[in-house]
Amino acid sequence: MSTPSLAALPIRRLTLRDLTACADLSEDRGWPREEHKWGLLLAAGKGFGIDDPEGGLVAACVVTEYGSWERSDLAAVGMVLVAERHARRGVGRRLMCHVVSTMGTTPLTLHATPNGRPLYEELGFKVMGRAEMLRGHFTPGGPEADVLTRAATAEDLPSILRIDEEVFGVDRTPLITRLPAFADQLRVAEENGRIIGYSAAWPNMDTHVVGPLIARDTKTAQALIASLAACTDRPLRTDIDTRHEELLTWAKERGLASVAFNTVMTYGITDLPGDWTRRFAPLTVAAG
């Protein structure tokens, strides 16, 4: 029996049962396996993939939808991967076309690598910003921000959800309510008993990823990062909107080095909703 062509292989929905295959695909492309992150994305979002007749996956991606239960107001596309042995044969284009078609009129966003950006531009995605990935051991130094931070409690969740929707611009309840179980740390910044920011540190291979990072101002964002760093021996990793130049400079002065840049792109909208001045870093670039 002849092997079917790539174009004939069906695209199907992925589930948590595909977690290992997704991690294998990451590894195949030289990315970390990131099983913890894959688990969150497959549970909170919709995975799409193409099975390889010889085993494993030809390609995969995940779409995380935000908005009301009735309709999605925004969807983030992430983890778009094609196995090395099938690269440069139109598989990524086919998978992305399927996603765009499936999502209909729902606006889309993604963080594109330099390699992926040309394809997304051809499909109609527009550049609207950049994020800089930083990584390294955080070294405290300089004057401490005069901002109170503390570990979040269950009672804080409604306030966290309110500020998150206000800043992000759409309801992310299904994702944010998973943070207490997903992250090793979840902290809030407070002023006069009112939450003015929050952030999490979650395990990713040998690092702790700082995200989401939502804060009233740069000083509050700094206090949250420093408080998270104080409770881990791992290197930190985060992806900061490049418009937040003051925070980037501060983080680099404290041991975090630039690793890469990703291009923030949108489809169906000219800009992201919400308040970018208080949105410093995503939970993960894969989830927008």
PDB file of C-alpha atoms in Angstrom:
ATOM      1  CA  MET A   1       0.000   0.000   0.000  1.00  0.00           C
ATOM      2  CA  SER A   2       1.406   3.370  -0.989  1.00  0.00           C
ATOM      3  CA  THR A   3       1.927   6.089   1.605  1.00  0.00           C
ATOM      4  CA  PRO A   4      -0.696   8.872   1.267  1.00  0.00           C
ATOM      5  CA  SER A   5       0.539  12.313   0.232  1.00  0.00           C
ATOM      6  CA  LEU A   6       0.855  15.022   2.870  1.00  0.00           C
ATOM      7  CA  ALA A   7      -2.026  16.925   1.281  1.00  0.00           C
ATOM      8  CA  ALA A   8      -4.298  13.911   1.734  1.00  0.00           C
ATOM      9  CA  LEU A   9      -3.582  13.444   5.438  1.00  0.00           C
ATOM     10  CA  PRO A  10      -6.519  14.695   7.515  1.00  0.00           C
ATOM     11  CA  ILE A  11      -6.264  17.486  10.086  1.00  0.00           C
ATOM     12  CA  ARG A  12      -7.798  16.461  13.390  1.00  0.00           C
ATOM     13  CA  ARG A  13      -8.373  17.864  16.845  1.00  0.00           C
ATOM     14  CA  LEU A  14      -5.665  17.063  19.380  1.00  0.00           C
ATOM     15  CA  THR A  15      -6.369  16.141  22.999  1.00  0.00           C
ATOM     16  CA  LEU A  16      -4.327  15.626  26.148  1.00  0.00           C
ATOM     17  CA  ARG A  17      -3.700  12.079  24.917  1.00  0.00           C
ATOM     18  CA  ASP A  18      -1.470  13.665  22.263  1.00  0.00           C
ATOM     19  CA  LEU A  19       0.738  15.468  24.789  1.00  0.00           C
ATOM     20  CA  THR A  20       3.744  13.171  24.346  1.00  0.00           C
ATOM     21  CA  ALA A  21       3.499  13.337  20.547  1.00  0.00           C
ATOM     22  CA  CYS A  22       3.373  17.145  20.736  1.00  0.00           C
ATOM     23  CA  ALA A  23       6.429  17.203  23.004  1.00  0.00           C
ATOM     24  CA  ASP A  24       8.220  14.842  20.605  1.00  0.00           C
ATOM     25  CA  LEU A  25       7.422  17.242  17.760  1.00  0.00           C
ATOM     26  CA  SER A  26       8.891  20.161  19.734  1.00  0.00           C
ATOM     27  CA  GLU A  27      12.046  18.168  20.339  1.00  0.00           C
ATOM     28  CA  ASP A  28      12.244  17.195  16.681  1.00  0.00           C
ATOM     29  CA  ARG A  29      12.449  20.890  15.758  1.00  0.00           C
ATOM     30  CA  GLY A  30      15.114  21.638  18.346  1.00  0.00           C
ATOM     31  CA  TRP A  31      12.696  23.231  20.813  1.00  0.00           C
ATOM     32  CA  PRO A  32      12.436  22.164  24.476  1.00  0.00           C
ATOM     33  CA  ARG A  33       9.826  19.465  25.079  1.00  0.00           C
ATOM     34  CA  GLU A  34       7.782  21.799  27.322  1.00  0.00           C
ATOM     35  CA  GLU A  35       5.315  19.118  28.362  1.00  0.00           C
ATOM     36  CA  HIS A  36       3.967  21.244  31.216  1.00  0.00           C
ATOM     37  CA  LYS A  37       3.076  24.052  28.802  1.00  0.00           C
ATOM     38  CA  TRP A  38       1.656  21.680  26.202  1.00  0.00           C
ATOM     39  CA  GLY A  39      -0.590  20.226  28.907  1.00  0.00           C
ATOM     40  CA  LEU A  40      -2.039  23.645  29.725  1.00  0.00           C
ATOM     41  CA  LEU A  41      -2.550  24.612  26.092  1.00  0.00           C
ATOM     42  CA  LEU A  42      -4.225  21.337  25.141  1.00  0.00           C
ATOM     43  CA  ALA A  43      -6.509  21.544  28.190  1.00  0.00           C
ATOM     44  CA  ALA A  44      -7.440  25.226  27.866  1.00  0.00           C
ATOM     45  CA  GLY A  45      -7.396  25.496  24.076  1.00  0.00           C
ATOM     46  CA  LYS A  46      -8.011  23.599  20.861  1.00  0.00           C
ATOM     47  CA  GLY A  47      -5.191  21.573  19.384  1.00  0.00           C
ATOM     48  CA  PHE A  48      -4.997  20.766  15.678  1.00  0.00           C
ATOM     49  CA  GLY A  49      -2.671  18.197  14.203  1.00  0.00           C
ATOM     50  CA  ILE A  50      -1.818  15.897  11.312  1.00  0.00           C
ATOM     51  CA  ASP A  51      -0.862  12.309  12.076  1.00  0.00           C
ATOM     52  CA  ASP A  52       2.166  10.780  10.402  1.00  0.00           C
ATOM     53  CA  PRO A  53       1.350   7.308   8.990  1.00  0.00           C
ATOM     54  CA  GLU A  54       4.794   6.242  10.210  1.00  0.00           C
ATOM     55  CA  GLY A  55       4.071   7.410  13.756  1.00  0.00           C
ATOM     56  CA  GLY A  56       3.998  10.694  15.613  1.00  0.00           C
ATOM     57  CA  LEU A  57       2.777  13.987  14.219  1.00  0.00           C
ATOM     58  CA  VAL A  58       3.519  15.678  10.908  1.00  0.00           C
ATOM     59  CA  ALA A  59       2.405  19.022  12.342  1.00  0.00           C
ATOM     60  CA  ALA A  60       0.539  20.610  15.232  1.00  0.00           C
ATOM     61  CA  CYS A  61      -0.677  23.923  16.618  1.00  0.00           C
ATOM     62  CA  VAL A  62      -2.916  25.163  19.419  1.00  0.00           C
ATOM     63  CA  VAL A  63      -5.611  27.846  19.407  1.00  0.00           C
ATOM     64  CA  THR A  64      -6.611  29.469  22.704  1.00  0.00           C
ATOM     65  CA  GLU A  65      -9.947  31.286  22.553  1.00  0.00           C
ATOM     66  CA  TYR A  66     -11.027  34.173  24.770  1.00  0.00           C
ATOM     67  CA  GLY A  67     -14.379  35.818  25.313  1.00  0.00           C
ATOM     68  CA  SER A  68     -17.849  34.855  26.478  1.00  0.00           C
ATOM     69  CA  TRP A  69     -19.270  31.357  26.508  1.00  0.00           C
ATOM     70  CA  GLU A  70     -21.461  32.314  23.550  1.00  0.00           C
ATOM     71  CA  ARG A  71     -18.721  33.529  21.231  1.00  0.00           C
ATOM     72  CA  SER A  72     -14.984  34.088  21.004  1.00  0.00           C
ATOM     73  CA  ASP A  73     -13.767  37.691  20.925  1.00  0.00           C
ATOM     74  CA  LEU A  74     -10.117  36.805  20.274  1.00  0.00           C
ATOM     75  CA  ALA A  75      -8.059  33.674  19.671  1.00  0.00           C
ATOM     76  CA  ALA A  76      -4.310  33.178  20.013  1.00  0.00           C
ATOM     77  CA  VAL A  77      -2.476  30.763  17.720  1.00  0.00           C
ATOM     78  CA  GLY A  78       0.662  29.127  19.055  1.00  0.00           C
ATOM     79  CA  MET A  79       3.042  26.168  18.931  1.00  0.00           C
ATOM     80  CA  VAL A  80       2.848  25.957  15.135  1.00  0.00           C
ATOM     81  CA  LEU A  81       5.289  23.166  14.388  1.00  0.00           C
ATOM     82  CA  VAL A  82       6.067  20.943  11.414  1.00  0.00           C
ATOM     83  CA  ALA A  83       8.312  17.896  11.732  1.00  0.00           C
ATOM     84  CA  GLU A  84      11.757  18.481  10.235  1.00  0.00           C
ATOM     85  CA  ARG A  85      11.340  15.616   7.765  1.00  0.00           C
ATOM     86  CA  HIS A  86       8.210  17.281   6.357  1.00  0.00           C
ATOM     87  CA  ALA A  87       9.372  20.907   6.473  1.00  0.00           C
ATOM     88  CA  ARG A  88       9.146  23.256   3.482  1.00  0.00           C
ATOM     89  CA  ARG A  89       6.431  21.189   1.814  1.00  0.00           C
ATOM     90  CA  GLY A  90       3.423  23.427   2.482  1.00  0.00           C
ATOM     91  CA  VAL A  91       2.234  21.638   5.622  1.00  0.00           C
ATOM     92  CA  GLY A  92       2.444  24.705   7.860  1.00  0.00           C
ATOM     93  CA  ARG A  93       0.504  26.776   5.338  1.00  0.00           C
ATOM     94  CA  ARG A  94      -2.200  24.126   5.096  1.00  0.00           C
ATOM     95  CA  LEU A  95      -2.532  23.891   8.874  1.00  0.00           C
ATOM     96  CA  MET A  96      -2.726  27.678   9.284  1.00  0.00           C
ATOM     97  CA  CYS A  97      -5.272  27.988   6.485  1.00  0.00           C
ATOM     98  CA  HIS A  98      -7.357  25.389   8.311  1.00  0.00           C
ATOM     99  CA  VAL A  99      -7.136  27.384  11.544  1.00  0.00           C
ATOM    100  CA  VAL A 100      -8.090  30.664   9.842  1.00  0.00           C
ATOM    101  CA  SER A 101     -11.032  28.976   8.126  1.00  0.00           C
ATOM    102  CA  THR A 102     -12.182  27.187  11.289  1.00  0.00           C
ATOM    103  CA  MET A 103     -12.097  30.352  13.397  1.00  0.00           C
ATOM    104  CA  GLY A 104     -14.253  32.246  10.918  1.00  0.00           C
ATOM    105  CA  THR A 105     -14.740  35.882  11.938  1.00  0.00           C
ATOM    106  CA  THR A 106     -12.899  35.544  15.261  1.00  0.00           C
ATOM    107  CA  PRO A 107      -9.891  37.917  15.335  1.00  0.00           C
ATOM    108  CA  LEU A 108      -6.559  36.106  15.685  1.00  0.00           C
ATOM    109  CA  THR A 109      -3.210  36.965  17.215  1.00  0.00           C
ATOM    110  CA  LEU A 110       0.140  35.208  17.356  1.00  0.00           C
ATOM    111  CA  HIS A 111       3.796  35.732  18.209  1.00  0.00           C
ATOM    112  CA  ALA A 112       5.821  34.930  15.094  1.00  0.00           C
ATOM    113  CA  THR A 113       9.408  33.760  14.986  1.00  0.00           C
ATOM    114  CA  PRO A 114      11.573  35.226  12.204  1.00  0.00           C
ATOM    115  CA  ASN A 115      11.163  31.961  10.291  1.00  0.00           C
ATOM    116  CA  GLY A 116       7.385  31.916  10.615  1.00  0.00           C
ATOM    117  CA  ARG A 117       6.660  35.570   9.924  1.00  0.00           C
ATOM    118  CA  PRO A 118       6.764  35.423   6.069  1.00  0.00           C
ATOM    119  CA  LEU A 119       4.069  32.720   5.997  1.00  0.00           C
ATOM    120  CA  TYR A 120       1.788  34.630   8.367  1.00  0.00           C
ATOM    121  CA  GLU A 121       2.203  37.822   6.341  1.00  0.00           C
ATOM    122  CA  GLU A 122       1.244  35.931   3.179  1.00  0.00           C
ATOM    123  CA  LEU A 123      -1.910  34.717   4.942  1.00  0.00           C
ATOM    124  CA  GLY A 124      -2.921  38.256   5.867  1.00  0.00           C
ATOM    125  CA  PHE A 125      -1.556  38.687   9.392  1.00  0.00           C
ATOM    126  CA  LYS A 126      -0.350  42.224  10.166  1.00  0.00           C
ATOM    127  CA  VAL A 127       2.560  43.285  12.367  1.00  0.00           C
ATOM    128  CA  MET A 128       1.511  45.303  15.412  1.00  0.00           C
ATOM    129  CA  GLY A 129       4.429  44.969  17.833  1.00  0.00           C
ATOM    130  CA  ARG A 130       7.354  42.990  19.181  1.00  0.00           C
ATOM    131  CA  ALA A 131       8.225  41.063  22.306  1.00  0.00           C
ATOM    132  CA  GLU A 132      11.742  40.469  23.608  1.00  0.00           C
ATOM    133  CA  MET A 133      12.531  37.187  25.333  1.00  0.00           C
ATOM    134  CA  LEU A 134      14.823  37.531  28.343  1.00  0.00           C
ATOM    135  CA  ARG A 135      16.491  34.759  30.308  1.00  0.00           C
ATOM    136  CA  GLY A 136      18.917  34.561  33.208  1.00  0.00           C
ATOM    137  CA  HIS A 137      19.429  34.477  36.945  1.00  0.00           C
ATOM    138  CA  PHE A 138      17.880  37.526  38.551  1.00  0.00           C
ATOM    139  CA  THR A 139      20.267  39.535  40.734  1.00  0.00           C
ATOM    140  CA  PRO A 140      18.642  41.970  43.165  1.00  0.00           C
ATOM    141  CA  GLY A 141      20.094  45.461  43.169  1.00  0.00           C
ATOM    142  CA  GLY A 142      19.319  49.142  43.366  1.00  0.00           C
ATOM    143  CA  PRO A 143      16.491  50.720  45.349  1.00  0.00           C
ATOM    144  CA  GLU A 144      13.580  48.402  45.994  1.00  0.00           C
ATOM    145  CA  ALA A 145      10.193  49.412  44.613  1.00  0.00           C
ATOM    146  CA  ASP A 146       7.886  50.704  47.322  1.00  0.00           C
ATOM    147  CA  VAL A 147       5.103  48.310  46.347  1.00  0.00           C
ATOM    148  CA  LEU A 148       3.501  45.662  48.545  1.00  0.00           C
ATOM    149  CA  THR A 149       3.407  42.185  47.020  1.00  0.00           C
ATOM    150  CA  ARG A 150       2.193  38.935  48.543  1.00  0.00           C
ATOM    151  CA  ALA A 151       1.179  35.425  47.592  1.00  0.00           C
ATOM    152  CA  ALA A 152      -2.283  35.297  46.058  1.00  0.00           C
ATOM    153  CA  THR A 153      -5.083  33.486  47.862  1.00  0.00           C
ATOM    154  CA  ALA A 154      -8.296  31.904  46.618  1.00  0.00           C
ATOM    155  CA  GLU A 155     -10.149  35.036  47.718  1.00  0.00           C
ATOM    156  CA  ASP A 156      -8.068  37.102  45.273  1.00  0.00           C
ATOM    157  CA  LEU A 157      -9.209  35.228  42.171  1.00  0.00           C
ATOM    158  CA  PRO A 158     -12.277  37.408  41.397  1.00  0.00           C
ATOM    159  CA  SER A 159     -10.117  40.552  41.614  1.00  0.00           C
ATOM    160  CA  ILE A 160      -7.405  38.952  39.464  1.00  0.00           C
ATOM    161  CA  LEU A 161     -10.002  38.044  36.829  1.00  0.00           C
ATOM    162  CA  ARG A 162     -11.416  41.576  36.841  1.00  0.00           C
ATOM    163  CA  ILE A 163      -8.070  43.306  36.381  1.00  0.00           C
ATOM    164  CA  ASP A 164      -6.998  40.726  33.794  1.00  0.00           C
ATOM    165  CA  GLU A 165     -10.092  41.318  31.650  1.00  0.00           C
ATOM    166  CA  GLU A 166      -9.724  45.084  32.010  1.00  0.00           C
ATOM    167  CA  VAL A 167      -6.085  45.034  30.895  1.00  0.00           C
ATOM    168  CA  PHE A 168      -6.177  42.190  28.363  1.00  0.00           C
ATOM    169  CA  GLY A 169      -9.427  43.452  26.867  1.00  0.00           C
ATOM    170  CA  VAL A 170     -11.316  40.149  26.760  1.00  0.00           C
ATOM    171  CA  ASP A 171     -12.402  37.537  29.303  1.00  0.00           C
ATOM    172  CA  ARG A 172      -9.735  34.865  29.904  1.00  0.00           C
ATOM    173  CA  THR A 173     -11.413  33.051  32.800  1.00  0.00           C
ATOM    174  CA  PRO A 174     -10.831  29.471  31.519  1.00  0.00           C
ATOM    175  CA  LEU A 175      -7.079  30.150  31.256  1.00  0.00           C
ATOM    176  CA  ILE A 176      -6.496  32.336  34.316  1.00  0.00           C
ATOM    177  CA  THR A 177      -8.415  30.046  36.678  1.00  0.00           C
ATOM    178  CA  ARG A 178      -5.905  27.321  35.813  1.00  0.00           C
ATOM    179  CA  LEU A 179      -2.981  29.418  37.084  1.00  0.00           C
ATOM    180  CA  PRO A 180      -3.097  28.338  40.760  1.00  0.00           C
ATOM    181  CA  ALA A 181      -2.562  24.705  39.731  1.00  0.00           C
ATOM    182  CA  PHE A 182      -0.282  25.424  36.773  1.00  0.00           C
ATOM    183  CA  ALA A 183       2.136  27.904  38.359  1.00  0.00           C
ATOM    184  CA  ASP A 184       4.564  27.393  41.228  1.00  0.00           C
ATOM    185  CA  GLN A 185       3.922  30.964  42.346  1.00  0.00           C
ATOM    186  CA  LEU A 186       1.024  33.376  41.908  1.00  0.00           C
ATOM    187  CA  ARG A 187       1.508  36.811  43.455  1.00  0.00           C
ATOM    188  CA  VAL A 188      -0.424  40.048  43.610  1.00  0.00           C
ATOM    189  CA  ALA A 189       0.608  43.678  44.118  1.00  0.00           C
ATOM    190  CA  GLU A 190      -1.615  45.628  46.448  1.00  0.00           C
ATOM    191  CA  GLU A 191      -2.301  49.228  47.426  1.00  0.00           C
ATOM    192  CA  ASN A 192      -4.742  50.142  50.209  1.00  0.00           C
ATOM    193  CA  GLY A 193      -6.238  46.663  49.996  1.00  0.00           C
ATOM    194  CA  ARG A 194      -6.798  46.912  46.230  1.00  0.00           C
ATOM    195  CA  ILE A 195      -5.016  44.655  43.743  1.00  0.00           C
ATOM    196  CA  ILE A 196      -3.036  46.745  41.238  1.00  0.00           C
ATOM    197  CA  GLY A 197      -1.210  43.925  39.486  1.00  0.00           C
ATOM    198  CA  TYR A 198      -0.496  40.223  39.464  1.00  0.00           C
ATOM    199  CA  SER A 199       1.992  37.766  38.039  1.00  0.00           C
ATOM    200  CA  ALA A 200       2.899  34.097  38.081  1.00  0.00           C
ATOM    201  CA  ALA A 201       6.058  32.023  37.788  1.00  0.00           C
ATOM    202  CA  TRP A 202       5.537  28.620  36.209  1.00  0.00           C
ATOM    203  CA  PRO A 203       8.022  25.797  35.609  1.00  0.00           C
ATOM    204  CA  ASN A 204       9.320  25.284  32.089  1.00  0.00           C
ATOM    205  CA  MET A 205      12.184  22.821  31.802  1.00  0.00           C
ATOM    206  CA  ASP A 206      15.005  24.327  33.905  1.00  0.00           C
ATOM    207  CA  THR A 207      13.515  27.836  34.132  1.00  0.00           C
ATOM    208  CA  HIS A 208      10.643  29.656  35.770  1.00  0.00           C
ATOM    209  CA  VAL A 209       8.657  31.645  33.230  1.00  0.00           C
ATOM    210  CA  VAL A 210       7.310  34.946  34.528  1.00  0.00           C
ATOM    211  CA  GLY A 211       3.861  35.513  33.043  1.00  0.00           C
ATOM    212  CA  PRO A 212       1.295  36.814  32.866  1.00  0.00           C
ATOM    213  CA  LEU A 213       2.695  40.122  34.112  1.00  0.00           C
ATOM    214  CA  ILE A 214      -0.027  42.705  34.513  1.00  0.00           C
ATOM    215  CA  ALA A 215       0.664  45.796  36.573  1.00  0.00           C
ATOM    216  CA  ARG A 216      -0.485  49.371  37.099  1.00  0.00           C
ATOM    217  CA  ASP A 217       2.941  50.746  36.153  1.00  0.00           C
ATOM    218  CA  THR A 218       6.588  49.811  35.651  1.00  0.00           C
ATOM    219  CA  LYS A 219       7.399  50.109  39.340  1.00  0.00           C
ATOM    220  CA  THR A 220       4.684  47.574  40.170  1.00  0.00           C
ATOM    221  CA  ALA A 221       5.910  45.221  37.433  1.00  0.00           C
ATOM    222  CA  GLN A 222       9.430  45.425  38.860  1.00  0.00           C
ATOM    223  CA  ALA A 223       8.203  44.596  42.355  1.00  0.00           C
ATOM    224  CA  LEU A 224       6.308  41.559  41.099  1.00  0.00           C
ATOM    225  CA  ILE A 225       9.306  40.193  39.166  1.00  0.00           C
ATOM    226  CA  ALA A 226      11.627  40.730  42.125  1.00  0.00           C
ATOM    227  CA  SER A 227       9.219  39.015  44.507  1.00  0.00           C
ATOM    228  CA  LEU A 228       8.894  35.999  42.203  1.00  0.00           C
ATOM    229  CA  ALA A 229      12.670  35.801  41.725  1.00  0.00           C
ATOM    230  CA  ALA A 230      13.229  35.816  45.488  1.00  0.00           C
ATOM    231  CA  CYS A 231      11.399  32.500  45.792  1.00  0.00           C
ATOM    232  CA  THR A 232      13.237  30.450  43.164  1.00  0.00           C
ATOM    233  CA  ASP A 233      16.782  29.337  42.410  1.00  0.00           C
ATOM    234  CA  ARG A 234      16.006  28.741  38.735  1.00  0.00           C
ATOM    235  CA  PRO A 235      16.799  31.179  35.936  1.00  0.00           C
ATOM    236  CA  LEU A 236      13.860  33.371  34.979  1.00  0.00           C
ATOM    237  CA  ARG A 237      12.431  33.649  31.493  1.00  0.00           C
ATOM    238  CA  THR A 238       9.906  36.162  30.255  1.00  0.00           C
ATOM    239  CA  ASP A 239       8.683  37.860  27.069  1.00  0.00           C
ATOM    240  CA  ILE A 240       8.295  41.612  27.514  1.00  0.00           C
ATOM    241  CA  ASP A 241       6.521  43.960  25.128  1.00  0.00           C
ATOM    242  CA  THR A 242       9.330  46.061  23.660  1.00  0.00           C
ATOM    243  CA  ARG A 243       7.358  49.255  24.276  1.00  0.00           C
ATOM    244  CA  HIS A 244       8.150  48.766  27.966  1.00  0.00           C
ATOM    245  CA  GLU A 245      11.711  50.014  27.537  1.00  0.00           C
ATOM    246  CA  GLU A 246      12.188  50.977  31.194  1.00  0.00           C
ATOM    247  CA  LEU A 247      11.301  47.479  32.417  1.00  0.00           C
ATOM    248  CA  LEU A 248      13.559  45.866  29.810  1.00  0.00           C
ATOM    249  CA  THR A 249      16.504  48.018  30.859  1.00  0.00           C
ATOM    250  CA  TRP A 250      15.881  47.291  34.536  1.00  0.00           C
ATOM    251  CA  ALA A 251      15.640  43.515  33.948  1.00  0.00           C
ATOM    252  CA  LYS A 252      18.863  43.447  31.910  1.00  0.00           C
ATOM    253  CA  GLU A 253      20.691  45.354  34.648  1.00  0.00           C
ATOM    254  CA  ARG A 254      19.657  42.553  36.996  1.00  0.00           C
ATOM    255  CA  GLY A 255      20.991  39.618  35.040  1.00  0.00           C
ATOM    256  CA  LEU A 256      18.373  38.810  32.412  1.00  0.00           C
ATOM    257  CA  ALA A 257      19.854  38.723  28.912  1.00  0.00           C
ATOM    258  CA  SER A 258      18.117  39.076  25.578  1.00  0.00           C
ATOM    259  CA  VAL A 259      17.554  35.706  23.892  1.00  0.00           C
ATOM    260  CA  ALA A 260      15.250  36.386  20.968  1.00  0.00           C
ATOM    261  CA  PHE A 261      12.598  38.661  19.492  1.00  0.00           C
ATOM    262  CA  ASN A 262       9.143  37.608  18.345  1.00  0.00           C
ATOM    263  CA  THR A 263       6.826  39.675  16.156  1.00  0.00           C
ATOM    264  CA  VAL A 264       3.306  40.212  17.511  1.00  0.00           C
ATOM    265  CA  MET A 265       0.791  39.868  14.678  1.00  0.00           C
ATOM    266  CA  THR A 266      -2.977  40.141  14.295  1.00  0.00           C
ATOM    267  CA  TYR A 267      -5.553  38.937  11.780  1.00  0.00           C
ATOM    268  CA  GLY A 268      -8.971  40.533  11.451  1.00  0.00           C
ATOM    269  CA  ILE A 269      -8.143  43.456  13.771  1.00  0.00           C
ATOM    270  CA  THR A 270      -5.652  46.305  13.502  1.00  0.00           C
ATOM    271  CA  ASP A 271      -4.581  46.207  17.164  1.00  0.00           C
ATOM    272  CA  LEU A 272      -5.043  44.098  20.255  1.00  0.00           C
ATOM    273  CA  PRO A 273      -7.804  45.045  22.697  1.00  0.00           C
ATOM    274  CA  GLY A 274      -7.152  46.209  26.247  1.00  0.00           C
ATOM    275  CA  ASP A 275      -4.494  48.445  27.766  1.00  0.00           C
ATOM    276  CA  TRP A 276      -0.965  47.661  26.578  1.00  0.00           C
ATOM    277  CA  THR A 277       0.536  50.103  29.095  1.00  0.00           C
ATOM    278  CA  ARG A 278      -0.379  47.682  31.892  1.00  0.00           C
ATOM    279  CA  ARG A 279       0.205  44.457  29.918  1.00  0.00           C
ATOM    280  CA  PHE A 280       3.916  43.753  30.313  1.00  0.00           C
ATOM    281  CA  ALA A 281       4.272  40.032  29.468  1.00  0.00           C
ATOM    282  CA  PRO A 282       1.972  37.185  28.382  1.00  0.00           C
ATOM    283  CA  LEU A 283       1.460  33.954  30.276  1.00  0.00           C
ATOM    284  CA  THR A 284       3.178  32.401  27.272  1.00  0.00           C
ATOM    285  CA  VAL A 285       3.597  33.711  23.741  1.00  0.00           C
ATOM    286  CA  ALA A 286       1.714  30.624  22.552  1.00  0.00           C
ATOM    287  CA  ALA A 287      -1.443  31.866  24.300  1.00  0.00           C
ATOM    288  CA  GLY A 288      -1.143  35.519  23.321  1.00  0.00           C
TER     289      GLY A 288
END
